[in-house]
């Protein structure tokens, strides 16, 4: 429900990815969906992104605006161009700079991180502030996300503290994943112009190098992260990847807000990317989706065999290195099929990509990023496996619930906050949770899910329906952000340099 007479804010979202323009993971989903809902709540929201080479001007009708934008850096003024587009009724600005963003890949070339990432994203963060001034858009809040736009928060305090233009602007820094901190060599520090005195352990210094996220944790007016459980996990090690001391210092200003799902894109009743639509009242379309999934991934067309789906980045966080250790045993011992869509770690790509040849008709795999296939897996599979070692929020399990595809997951971070553990005695729950992140527990829990499929079909049926009625709305999340913004503004006023 729209908050009556609630204050309406001017909000700039500064992000490195956002749907529909560009996405490598959940960050892109969030930075596309949250501004949209805040706009619907009546706020003046705008989004700024880098204009990567793959974002085509023609596709999105991007038009140049303003004159050349001059960004101060330690190497002098760097000039760039601003393009404007729209998304769901709000303006989206793109910072165009051929040297920094005119290449394929967002953060790496597929093998190695780009060596100039500190310059690229330091420049981008300052460009966000310059853009506001050239546009004469005085935001109440600049909401920045992860290491890529982390520096916006320190720049506001270090370089713009006495700039009247930003006198009423507070920063909110959202941590989507504390394992990626933006740690770089110290020699980029001069370019960044963050102040010689700030190269200290409490602020930017990190084992002799620079740490972007550490700086934002120190300087942001409010810090949020993407689930209540993860907000607790990052107060301790190993959850905080070495930053727990700094997070604890800001505990008063830390908020855990669970992500929502964008059901405009992820709802089996309306999803245009799946072969048949369905709902909890009529699941017949799900059978068609399963048939199509089995066909597309060259699996045996057997409706009675459960299909376990996987859609993921192959990164250490996701835990597939543990699954790999028990995969052959699972396939030897259980009557189950697997469909895997993923990319990332080359060893895991080879391992999972090689399984269809070893288990024809039982395992299907697509190595790469493929949005339609991701939707097909969500709709056609019976289970969805997420063996994450940690998971700040996780969106796939939220989508899976809506598609009646029961998650099998480790009870960590947002997985714990969104999945109700199955109780075998009563049939209650929405998924299969385990606690210890080991290969053996993955084997056992997949076995538990598969045996539930064969031995307790009634439980499967009621869990599926219960799962589909779970609703994680962006509206709820947006209302919580609406409460954080005034707190950030108050903190801004009491900030002591
Ligand atoms: P993370 O951001 O850590 O990767 P999330 O679960 O929050 O994890 O979000 C992942 C998002 O990226 C989901 O929307 C998921 O569907 C999508 N995704 C991940 N890997 C792939 C892939 N190989 N192909 C298509 N979509 C993918
Ligand atoms: C990160 C996290 C993921 C979260 C996403 C969006 O990529 O790994 O758990 O869902 O950000 O907040």
Short mmCIF file of C-alpha atoms and ligand atoms in Angstrom, two decimals:
data_model
loop_
_atom_site.label_atom_id
_atom_site.label_comp_id
_atom_site.label_asym_id
_atom_site.label_seq_id
_atom_site.Cartn_x
_atom_site.Cartn_y
_atom_site.Cartn_z
CA UNK A 1 0.00 0.00 0.00
CA UNK A 2 1.24 3.46 -0.86
CA UNK A 3 2.42 5.29 2.21
CA UNK A 4 0.20 8.33 2.64
CA UNK A 5 1.99 11.67 3.12
CA UNK A 6 5.33 9.83 3.41
CA UNK A 7 8.22 12.05 2.40
CA UNK A 8 9.20 11.67 -1.22
CA UNK A 9 12.92 11.58 -1.88
CA UNK A 10 15.16 12.40 -4.78
CA UNK A 11 17.27 9.27 -5.13
CA UNK A 12 20.20 8.51 -7.38
CA UNK A 13 20.98 4.83 -7.80
CA UNK A 14 24.64 4.40 -8.72
CA UNK A 15 25.24 0.87 -9.95
CA UNK A 16 27.49 -1.17 -12.20
CA UNK A 17 24.68 -3.33 -13.59
CA UNK A 18 20.89 -3.28 -13.82
CA UNK A 19 18.28 -5.14 -15.83
CA UNK A 20 17.17 -4.76 -18.56
CA UNK A 21 20.43 -3.16 -19.73
CA UNK A 22 23.17 -5.35 -18.31
CA UNK A 23 23.38 -8.17 -15.77
CA UNK A 24 25.95 -10.66 -14.56
CA UNK A 25 24.11 -11.75 -11.40
CA UNK A 26 21.60 -10.82 -8.73
CA UNK A 27 23.05 -7.31 -8.38
CA UNK A 28 21.64 -6.54 -11.83
CA UNK A 29 18.22 -7.88 -10.87
CA UNK A 30 18.13 -5.74 -7.72
CA UNK A 31 19.35 -2.52 -9.33
CA UNK A 32 16.71 -2.89 -12.05
CA UNK A 33 13.80 -3.75 -9.76
CA UNK A 34 14.26 -1.58 -6.66
CA UNK A 35 14.32 1.81 -8.45
CA UNK A 36 11.23 0.76 -10.38
CA UNK A 37 9.23 0.15 -7.22
CA UNK A 38 10.56 3.26 -5.47
CA UNK A 39 9.43 5.24 -8.48
CA UNK A 40 5.97 3.68 -8.15
CA UNK A 41 5.96 4.78 -4.51
CA UNK A 42 6.31 8.34 -5.73
CA UNK A 43 10.03 9.03 -5.32
CA UNK A 44 12.06 10.83 -7.98
CA UNK A 45 14.45 7.99 -8.79
CA UNK A 46 17.20 7.99 -11.35
CA UNK A 47 19.78 5.39 -12.17
CA UNK A 48 23.30 5.80 -13.46
CA UNK A 49 25.28 3.01 -15.13
CA UNK A 50 28.49 2.74 -17.13
CA UNK A 51 27.79 2.57 -20.87
CA UNK A 52 29.40 -0.78 -21.54
CA UNK A 53 30.16 -1.71 -25.09
CA UNK A 54 27.35 -4.30 -25.08
CA UNK A 55 24.60 -1.77 -24.21
CA UNK A 56 23.53 -0.71 -27.70
CA UNK A 57 22.30 2.84 -28.14
CA UNK A 58 19.77 1.77 -30.78
CA UNK A 59 18.24 -1.02 -28.68
CA UNK A 60 17.45 1.30 -25.79
CA UNK A 61 17.05 4.59 -27.68
CA UNK A 62 19.91 6.24 -25.77
CA UNK A 63 20.39 9.92 -26.54
CA UNK A 64 23.36 12.13 -25.67
CA UNK A 65 22.56 14.85 -23.13
CA UNK A 66 24.52 17.69 -21.52
CA UNK A 67 27.87 18.74 -22.88
CA UNK A 68 31.03 16.76 -22.25
CA UNK A 69 31.24 15.92 -18.54
CA UNK A 70 34.60 16.69 -16.92
CA UNK A 71 35.55 14.39 -14.07
CA UNK A 72 38.35 15.45 -11.73
CA UNK A 73 40.94 12.73 -11.07
CA UNK A 74 44.51 12.52 -9.85
CA UNK A 75 45.54 12.52 -13.53
CA UNK A 76 43.64 15.73 -14.24
CA UNK A 77 40.18 16.15 -15.75
CA UNK A 78 38.90 13.09 -17.62
CA UNK A 79 36.13 13.88 -20.08
CA UNK A 80 33.17 11.66 -20.83
CA UNK A 81 29.80 11.74 -22.50
CA UNK A 82 26.39 11.17 -20.88
CA UNK A 83 23.59 9.28 -22.60
CA UNK A 84 20.04 9.12 -21.36
CA UNK A 85 17.52 6.33 -21.66
CA UNK A 86 14.48 5.22 -19.69
CA UNK A 87 13.42 2.16 -17.79
CA UNK A 88 9.94 1.65 -16.39
CA UNK A 89 9.27 5.36 -16.31
CA UNK A 90 12.47 6.62 -14.67
CA UNK A 91 15.54 8.17 -16.33
CA UNK A 92 18.69 6.09 -16.68
CA UNK A 93 21.98 7.85 -17.38
CA UNK A 94 24.95 6.14 -18.95
CA UNK A 95 28.50 7.32 -18.50
CA UNK A 96 30.30 6.76 -21.77
CA UNK A 97 34.07 6.54 -21.83
CA UNK A 98 35.59 4.44 -24.57
CA UNK A 99 38.82 3.59 -22.75
CA UNK A 100 37.14 2.47 -19.55
CA UNK A 101 33.93 0.82 -20.71
CA UNK A 102 34.26 0.25 -24.45
CA UNK A 103 35.38 -3.36 -24.14
CA UNK A 104 33.68 -6.70 -23.67
CA UNK A 105 33.36 -7.86 -20.08
CA UNK A 106 32.25 -5.77 -17.13
CA UNK A 107 34.86 -6.52 -14.53
CA UNK A 108 37.15 -9.05 -16.21
CA UNK A 109 38.05 -10.47 -19.60
CA UNK A 110 36.71 -13.93 -18.75
CA UNK A 111 40.02 -14.97 -17.18
CA UNK A 112 41.51 -12.03 -15.34
CA UNK A 113 40.14 -8.98 -13.62
CA UNK A 114 40.84 -5.83 -15.60
CA UNK A 115 44.00 -4.27 -14.18
CA UNK A 116 42.51 -0.77 -14.39
CA UNK A 117 39.37 -1.56 -12.35
CA UNK A 118 40.27 0.91 -9.58
CA UNK A 119 40.57 3.70 -12.16
CA UNK A 120 37.44 2.58 -14.07
CA UNK A 121 35.16 2.45 -11.06
CA UNK A 122 36.83 5.29 -9.15
CA UNK A 123 36.24 7.42 -12.22
CA UNK A 124 32.66 6.18 -12.52
CA UNK A 125 31.88 6.97 -8.87
CA UNK A 126 33.12 10.54 -9.28
CA UNK A 127 31.22 10.80 -12.55
CA UNK A 128 27.99 10.03 -10.64
CA UNK A 129 28.59 13.09 -8.45
CA UNK A 130 29.57 15.32 -11.34
CA UNK A 131 26.49 14.18 -13.25
CA UNK A 132 24.19 15.33 -10.43
CA UNK A 133 25.77 18.78 -10.56
CA UNK A 134 25.65 19.13 -14.34
CA UNK A 135 22.03 17.93 -14.31
CA UNK A 136 21.21 20.19 -11.35
CA UNK A 137 19.67 17.14 -9.74
CA UNK A 138 20.26 17.51 -6.00
CA UNK A 139 19.61 14.05 -4.56
CA UNK A 140 18.54 13.47 -0.97
CA UNK A 141 20.03 10.01 -1.23
CA UNK A 142 22.72 8.44 -3.34
CA UNK A 143 22.27 4.70 -3.09
CA UNK A 144 25.41 2.83 -4.12
CA UNK A 145 26.02 -0.88 -4.46
CA UNK A 146 28.98 -3.17 -3.82
CA UNK A 147 32.63 -2.28 -4.43
CA UNK A 148 32.03 -0.94 -7.92
CA UNK A 149 30.19 2.17 -6.70
CA UNK A 150 31.36 2.04 -3.09
CA UNK A 151 33.55 5.12 -3.48
CA UNK A 152 30.57 7.42 -4.00
CA UNK A 153 30.06 7.39 -0.21
CA UNK A 154 33.63 8.42 0.69
CA UNK A 155 33.79 10.97 -2.14
CA UNK A 156 30.72 12.72 -0.73
CA UNK A 157 32.48 13.12 2.61
CA UNK A 158 36.07 13.61 1.50
CA UNK A 159 35.69 15.81 -1.56
CA UNK A 160 32.18 17.26 -1.36
CA UNK A 161 31.75 17.84 2.38
CA UNK A 162 31.84 21.61 1.90
CA UNK A 163 30.10 21.70 -1.46
CA UNK A 164 26.70 23.36 -0.78
CA UNK A 165 25.23 21.43 -3.69
CA UNK A 166 25.50 18.19 -1.68
CA UNK A 167 24.76 19.69 1.75
CA UNK A 168 21.52 17.71 1.98
CA UNK A 169 22.74 14.49 0.31
CA UNK A 170 23.26 11.29 2.30
CA UNK A 171 24.77 8.04 1.07
CA UNK A 172 23.40 4.55 1.50
CA UNK A 173 25.77 1.71 0.72
CA UNK A 174 24.30 -1.73 -0.01
CA UNK A 175 26.50 -4.77 0.40
CA UNK A 176 25.40 -7.54 -1.92
CA UNK A 177 28.47 -9.65 -1.37
CA UNK A 178 31.20 -8.84 1.12
CA UNK A 179 33.61 -11.29 -0.47
CA UNK A 180 34.16 -8.91 -3.39
CA UNK A 181 35.64 -5.85 -1.71
CA UNK A 182 37.44 -4.08 -4.52
CA UNK A 183 40.98 -4.61 -3.31
CA UNK A 184 43.67 -3.11 -5.48
CA UNK A 185 47.31 -2.14 -5.62
CA UNK A 186 48.25 0.99 -3.71
CA UNK A 187 49.57 2.83 -6.75
CA UNK A 188 46.02 3.61 -7.92
CA UNK A 189 45.51 5.71 -4.77
CA UNK A 190 46.91 8.89 -6.31
CA UNK A 191 44.46 8.71 -9.21
CA UNK A 192 41.58 8.23 -6.79
CA UNK A 193 42.34 11.38 -4.77
CA UNK A 194 40.92 10.01 -1.54
CA UNK A 195 43.34 11.96 0.62
CA UNK A 196 46.74 10.90 1.83
CA UNK A 197 45.57 10.94 5.48
CA UNK A 198 42.84 8.43 4.73
CA UNK A 199 45.17 5.67 3.65
CA UNK A 200 44.84 4.05 7.06
CA UNK A 201 43.69 0.70 8.33
CA UNK A 202 40.36 2.15 9.50
CA UNK A 203 39.53 3.54 6.06
CA UNK A 204 41.11 2.44 2.77
CA UNK A 205 44.35 0.64 3.55
CA UNK A 206 44.27 -3.13 3.29
CA UNK A 207 47.46 -5.21 3.58
CA UNK A 208 49.34 -2.42 1.88
CA UNK A 209 46.77 -2.01 -0.91
CA UNK A 210 43.43 -0.24 -1.28
CA UNK A 211 40.05 -1.59 -0.21
CA UNK A 212 37.04 0.23 -1.71
CA UNK A 213 34.42 -1.49 0.43
CA UNK A 214 36.25 -0.75 3.66
CA UNK A 215 36.16 2.95 2.78
CA UNK A 216 32.43 2.85 2.11
CA UNK A 217 31.79 1.02 5.38
CA UNK A 218 33.58 3.85 7.15
CA UNK A 219 31.98 6.75 5.29
CA UNK A 220 28.45 5.72 4.27
CA UNK A 221 25.60 7.29 6.22
CA UNK A 222 23.75 4.00 6.27
CA UNK A 223 24.79 0.48 5.30
CA UNK A 224 22.35 -2.14 4.16
CA UNK A 225 22.73 -5.72 3.14
CA UNK A 226 20.39 -8.05 1.37
CA UNK A 227 18.96 -10.31 4.08
CA UNK A 228 18.56 -10.17 7.86
CA UNK A 229 20.64 -13.33 8.36
CA UNK A 230 23.50 -12.01 6.22
CA UNK A 231 23.41 -8.78 8.26
CA UNK A 232 24.23 -10.95 11.27
CA UNK A 233 26.76 -13.13 9.45
CA UNK A 234 28.89 -10.14 8.38
CA UNK A 235 29.32 -9.06 12.01
CA UNK A 236 31.53 -12.12 12.50
CA UNK A 237 34.27 -14.01 10.75
CA UNK A 238 34.47 -15.84 8.46
CA UNK A 239 31.19 -14.30 7.21
CA UNK A 240 32.70 -10.82 6.85
CA UNK A 241 35.78 -11.87 4.90
CA UNK A 242 38.03 -9.94 7.25
CA UNK A 243 35.83 -6.84 7.57
CA UNK A 244 33.88 -7.77 10.72
CA UNK A 245 35.80 -5.29 12.88
CA UNK A 246 34.84 -2.43 10.57
CA UNK A 247 31.25 -3.58 10.15
CA UNK A 248 30.81 -3.87 13.92
CA UNK A 249 31.95 -0.27 14.30
CA UNK A 250 28.97 0.69 12.13
CA UNK A 251 26.50 -1.80 13.59
CA UNK A 252 24.07 0.96 14.58
CA UNK A 253 23.77 2.00 10.96
CA UNK A 254 23.51 -1.49 9.47
CA UNK A 255 20.19 -2.85 8.18
CA UNK A 256 19.39 -6.26 6.70
CA UNK A 257 16.64 -5.94 4.11
CA UNK A 258 15.59 -9.02 2.21
CA UNK A 259 15.56 -8.65 -1.56
CA UNK A 260 12.31 -9.14 -3.38
CA UNK A 261 11.64 -10.93 -6.62
CA UNK A 262 10.53 -9.09 -9.71
CA UNK A 263 7.40 -11.07 -10.44
CA UNK A 264 6.89 -9.05 -13.63
CA UNK A 265 9.64 -11.28 -14.99
CA UNK A 266 9.53 -14.32 -12.70
CA UNK A 267 5.98 -15.60 -12.38
CA UNK A 268 4.90 -18.89 -14.01
CA UNK A 269 1.40 -17.50 -14.55
CA UNK A 270 2.64 -14.79 -16.90
CA UNK A 271 6.23 -15.72 -17.87
CA UNK A 272 6.50 -15.40 -21.65
CA UNK A 273 9.81 -17.24 -21.82
CA UNK A 274 8.46 -20.64 -20.72
CA UNK A 275 6.61 -23.18 -22.89
CA UNK A 276 3.38 -23.15 -20.84
CA UNK A 277 2.03 -21.00 -18.02
CA UNK A 278 0.70 -22.48 -14.81
CA UNK A 279 -0.37 -21.63 -11.29
CA UNK A 280 -0.73 -23.37 -7.92
CA UNK A 281 -4.38 -24.07 -8.79
CA UNK A 282 -3.53 -25.72 -12.11
CA UNK A 283 -0.10 -27.27 -12.44
CA UNK A 284 -0.70 -28.93 -15.81
CA UNK A 285 1.53 -26.35 -17.53
CA UNK A 286 4.44 -27.39 -15.31
CA UNK A 287 4.30 -30.89 -16.81
CA UNK A 288 4.61 -29.36 -20.28
CA UNK A 289 7.58 -27.30 -19.08
CA UNK A 290 9.23 -30.45 -17.71
CA UNK A 291 8.74 -32.25 -21.04
CA UNK A 292 10.23 -29.28 -22.90
CA UNK A 293 13.14 -29.10 -20.48
CA UNK A 294 13.90 -32.80 -20.88
CA UNK A 295 13.71 -32.45 -24.66
CA UNK A 296 15.89 -29.36 -24.89
CA UNK A 297 18.57 -30.84 -22.65
CA UNK A 298 18.43 -34.26 -24.35
CA UNK A 299 17.18 -36.06 -21.25
CA UNK A 300 15.06 -39.19 -21.32
CA UNK A 301 11.43 -38.08 -21.62
CA UNK A 302 10.33 -39.63 -18.34
CA UNK A 303 7.90 -37.61 -16.21
CA UNK A 304 8.27 -40.02 -13.28
CA UNK A 305 11.98 -39.22 -12.78
CA UNK A 306 12.69 -36.09 -10.70
CA UNK A 307 14.78 -33.38 -12.36
CA UNK A 308 17.19 -31.34 -10.25
CA UNK A 309 17.90 -27.93 -11.78
CA UNK A 310 20.94 -25.68 -11.34
CA UNK A 311 21.36 -22.13 -12.65
CA UNK A 312 24.40 -20.37 -11.28
CA UNK A 313 27.65 -18.59 -11.54
CA UNK A 314 30.36 -21.14 -10.87
CA UNK A 315 32.15 -19.27 -8.11
CA UNK A 316 33.58 -20.66 -4.90
CA UNK A 317 30.69 -19.10 -2.93
CA UNK A 318 28.17 -21.29 -4.75
CA UNK A 319 29.67 -24.57 -3.48
CA UNK A 320 29.61 -26.57 -6.70
CA UNK A 321 33.15 -27.78 -6.05
CA UNK A 322 31.57 -29.83 -3.24
CA UNK A 323 28.79 -31.11 -5.45
CA UNK A 324 31.40 -32.20 -8.01
CA UNK A 325 32.95 -34.52 -5.42
CA UNK A 326 29.69 -36.45 -4.91
CA UNK A 327 28.09 -36.07 -8.33
CA UNK A 328 29.13 -39.50 -9.60
CA UNK A 329 27.87 -41.15 -6.42
CA UNK A 330 24.53 -39.34 -6.66
CA UNK A 331 24.12 -40.45 -10.27
CA UNK A 332 25.15 -43.99 -9.39
CA UNK A 333 22.78 -44.31 -6.41
CA UNK A 334 19.71 -42.26 -7.30
CA UNK A 335 17.11 -42.36 -10.07
CA UNK A 336 17.37 -38.67 -10.86
CA UNK A 337 18.14 -36.32 -13.74
CA UNK A 338 20.15 -33.08 -13.63
CA UNK A 339 19.98 -29.93 -15.73
CA UNK A 340 22.80 -27.47 -15.27
CA UNK A 341 23.10 -23.92 -16.66
CA UNK A 342 26.18 -22.13 -15.44
CA UNK A 343 29.49 -20.50 -16.14
CA UNK A 344 32.52 -19.17 -14.33
CA UNK A 345 35.27 -21.34 -12.89
CA UNK A 346 36.88 -23.15 -15.82
CA UNK A 347 37.42 -26.39 -13.93
CA UNK A 348 33.76 -26.54 -12.97
CA UNK A 349 32.69 -25.62 -16.49
CA UNK A 350 34.72 -28.60 -17.77
CA UNK A 351 33.42 -30.94 -15.09
CA UNK A 352 29.71 -30.11 -15.36
CA UNK A 353 29.91 -29.54 -19.12
CA UNK A 354 31.40 -33.02 -19.49
CA UNK A 355 28.67 -34.86 -17.57
CA UNK A 356 26.11 -35.20 -20.41
CA UNK A 357 28.63 -37.29 -22.36
CA UNK A 358 29.17 -39.56 -19.35
CA UNK A 359 25.49 -39.81 -18.44
CA UNK A 360 23.55 -39.41 -21.69
CA UNK A 361 19.86 -38.90 -21.10
CA UNK A 362 20.40 -38.25 -17.41
CA UNK A 363 22.38 -35.02 -17.28
CA UNK A 364 21.96 -31.98 -19.51
CA UNK A 365 24.25 -28.94 -19.34
CA UNK A 366 24.62 -25.54 -20.92
CA UNK A 367 27.85 -23.76 -20.16
CA UNK A 368 27.28 -20.03 -20.44
CA UNK A 369 24.76 -17.41 -19.54
CA UNK A 370 21.29 -17.92 -21.01
CA UNK A 371 18.25 -16.15 -19.61
CA UNK A 372 15.56 -18.16 -21.42
CA UNK A 373 17.15 -21.44 -20.38
CA UNK A 374 17.27 -20.15 -16.79
CA UNK A 375 13.49 -19.60 -16.95
CA UNK A 376 13.01 -23.04 -18.53
CA UNK A 377 14.95 -24.70 -15.72
CA UNK A 378 12.98 -22.85 -13.04
CA UNK A 379 9.71 -23.95 -14.62
CA UNK A 380 10.53 -27.49 -15.74
CA UNK A 381 12.66 -28.86 -12.90
CA UNK A 382 11.24 -30.48 -9.77
CA UNK A 383 14.04 -29.40 -7.45
CA UNK A 384 16.52 -26.52 -7.54
CA UNK A 385 19.93 -27.08 -6.00
CA UNK A 386 21.92 -24.29 -4.31
CA UNK A 387 24.79 -25.73 -2.25
CA UNK A 388 26.09 -22.24 -1.40
CA UNK A 389 28.82 -21.93 1.21
CA UNK A 390 27.38 -18.50 1.89
CA UNK A 391 24.60 -16.59 0.16
CA UNK A 392 23.88 -12.94 0.98
CA UNK A 393 20.35 -13.27 -0.35
CA UNK A 394 20.06 -15.48 -3.40
CA UNK A 395 17.33 -14.86 -5.91
CA UNK A 396 17.10 -18.20 -7.64
CA UNK A 397 15.57 -19.97 -4.67
CA UNK A 398 12.97 -17.19 -4.47
CA UNK A 399 12.15 -17.69 -8.15
CA UNK A 400 12.13 -21.48 -7.67
CA UNK A 401 9.55 -21.25 -4.90
CA UNK A 402 7.22 -19.28 -7.17
CA UNK A 403 7.68 -21.89 -9.93
CA UNK A 404 6.90 -24.76 -7.53
CA UNK A 405 10.45 -26.06 -7.93
CA UNK A 406 11.51 -27.01 -4.44
CA UNK A 407 14.90 -25.68 -3.35
CA UNK A 408 17.57 -27.96 -1.93
CA UNK A 409 19.95 -25.58 -0.21
CA UNK A 410 22.36 -24.89 2.57
CA UNK A 411 20.76 -22.91 5.41
CA UNK A 412 22.87 -19.79 5.09
CA UNK A 413 22.17 -16.07 4.57
CA UNK A 414 19.09 -15.35 2.52
CA UNK A 415 18.52 -19.06 1.83
CA UNK A 416 17.74 -19.47 5.51
CA UNK A 417 15.44 -16.43 5.43
CA UNK A 418 13.36 -17.55 2.47
CA UNK A 419 13.06 -21.36 2.60
CA UNK A 420 10.95 -23.11 5.26
CA UNK A 421 12.69 -26.37 6.16
CA UNK A 422 10.84 -29.56 5.27
CA UNK A 423 9.55 -31.55 8.22
CA UNK A 424 9.26 -35.15 7.26
CA UNK A 425 6.81 -35.99 10.05
CA UNK A 426 4.21 -33.46 8.94
CA UNK A 427 5.02 -32.49 5.36
CA UNK A 428 5.43 -28.86 6.39
CA UNK A 429 8.01 -26.68 4.64
CA UNK A 430 8.99 -25.35 1.23
CA UNK A 431 12.41 -26.90 0.66
CA UNK A 432 15.21 -29.17 1.80
CA UNK A 433 17.72 -27.41 4.02
CA UNK A 434 21.01 -28.69 5.39
CA UNK A 435 23.47 -27.00 7.67
CA UNK A 436 27.04 -28.26 7.26
CA UNK A 437 28.62 -27.27 3.97
CA UNK A 438 30.27 -30.57 3.07
CA UNK A 439 30.04 -32.89 0.06
CA UNK A 440 28.49 -35.61 2.24
CA UNK A 441 25.63 -33.39 3.38
CA UNK A 442 24.90 -32.42 -0.22
CA UNK A 443 24.70 -36.11 -1.11
CA UNK A 444 22.41 -36.81 1.85
CA UNK A 445 20.10 -33.88 1.21
CA UNK A 446 19.72 -34.57 -2.51
CA UNK A 447 18.95 -38.15 -1.43
CA UNK A 448 16.37 -36.87 1.05
CA UNK A 449 14.64 -34.81 -1.64
CA UNK A 450 14.70 -37.67 -4.15
CA UNK A 451 13.30 -40.14 -1.59
CA UNK A 452 10.55 -37.65 -0.74
CA UNK A 453 9.68 -37.53 -4.44
CA UNK A 454 9.30 -41.31 -4.63
CA UNK A 455 8.05 -42.17 -1.13
CA UNK A 456 5.99 -39.16 -0.02
CA UNK A 457 4.37 -37.75 -3.18
CA UNK A 458 1.60 -36.17 -1.09
CA UNK A 459 4.20 -34.12 0.75
CA UNK A 460 5.70 -33.04 -2.57
CA UNK A 461 2.31 -31.86 -3.72
CA UNK A 462 1.49 -29.76 -0.68
CA UNK A 463 4.99 -28.35 -0.41
CA UNK A 464 4.90 -27.33 -4.04
CA UNK A 465 1.68 -25.40 -3.52
CA UNK A 466 2.92 -23.86 -0.29
CA UNK A 467 6.09 -22.78 -2.07
CA UNK A 468 4.13 -21.15 -4.87
CA UNK A 469 2.14 -19.07 -2.40
CA UNK A 470 5.31 -17.59 -0.88
CA UNK A 471 5.63 -13.99 -1.92
CA UNK A 472 8.78 -11.91 -1.52
CA UNK A 473 7.69 -8.58 -2.83
CA UNK A 474 9.88 -5.65 -3.74
CA UNK A 475 7.16 -3.47 -2.25
CA UNK A 476 7.96 -4.80 1.24
CA UNK A 477 11.66 -4.27 0.65
CA UNK A 478 11.15 -0.77 -0.77
CA UNK A 479 9.14 0.23 2.29
CA UNK A 480 12.05 -0.79 4.48
CA UNK A 481 14.45 1.29 2.35
CA UNK A 482 12.02 4.19 2.79
CA UNK A 483 12.69 3.89 6.51
CA UNK A 484 16.46 3.72 6.09
CA UNK A 485 16.71 6.86 3.93
CA UNK A 486 15.64 9.36 6.64
CA UNK A 487 17.97 7.66 9.10
CA UNK A 488 20.83 8.13 6.64
CA UNK A 489 19.89 11.79 6.29
CA UNK A 490 19.95 12.22 10.07
CA UNK A 491 23.35 10.52 10.29
CA UNK A 492 24.60 12.84 7.54
CA UNK A 493 23.73 15.85 9.66
CA UNK A 494 25.57 14.54 12.73
CA UNK A 495 28.62 13.28 10.84
CA UNK A 496 31.94 14.23 12.42
CA UNK A 497 34.86 14.22 10.00
P1 LIG B 1 24.47 -14.14 -7.57
O1 LIG B 1 24.11 -12.72 -7.77
O2 LIG B 1 25.37 -14.37 -6.40
O3 LIG B 1 24.99 -14.80 -8.80
P2 LIG B 1 21.59 -14.58 -7.19
O4 LIG B 1 20.84 -15.84 -6.89
O5 LIG B 1 21.28 -13.39 -6.38
O6 LIG B 1 23.14 -14.95 -7.17
O7 LIG B 1 21.25 -14.11 -8.66
C1 LIG B 1 21.67 -14.78 -9.79
C2 LIG B 1 20.88 -14.25 -10.97
O8 LIG B 1 21.62 -14.50 -12.15
C3 LIG B 1 19.55 -14.92 -11.13
O9 LIG B 1 18.64 -14.03 -11.74
C4 LIG B 1 19.90 -16.08 -12.08
O10 LIG B 1 18.82 -16.52 -12.81
C5 LIG B 1 20.94 -15.45 -12.95
N1 LIG B 1 21.94 -16.38 -13.50
C6 LIG B 1 23.04 -16.87 -12.88
N2 LIG B 1 23.73 -17.67 -13.70
C7 LIG B 1 23.05 -17.69 -14.87
C8 LIG B 1 23.26 -18.33 -16.14
N3 LIG B 1 24.30 -19.12 -16.35
N4 LIG B 1 22.36 -18.11 -17.11
C9 LIG B 1 21.28 -17.31 -16.90
N5 LIG B 1 21.03 -16.67 -15.73
C10 LIG B 1 21.91 -16.85 -14.74
C1 LIG B 2 25.03 -10.97 -4.71
C2 LIG B 2 24.83 -12.18 -3.82
C3 LIG B 2 23.45 -12.78 -3.91
C4 LIG B 2 22.38 -11.70 -3.88
C5 LIG B 2 22.67 -10.69 -4.97
C6 LIG B 2 21.63 -9.57 -5.03
O1 LIG B 2 25.37 -11.31 -6.00
O2 LIG B 2 25.79 -13.17 -4.09
O3 LIG B 2 23.24 -13.68 -2.84
O4 LIG B 2 21.11 -12.26 -4.08
O5 LIG B 2 23.91 -10.10 -4.75
O6 LIG B 2 21.54 -8.85 -3.82
#
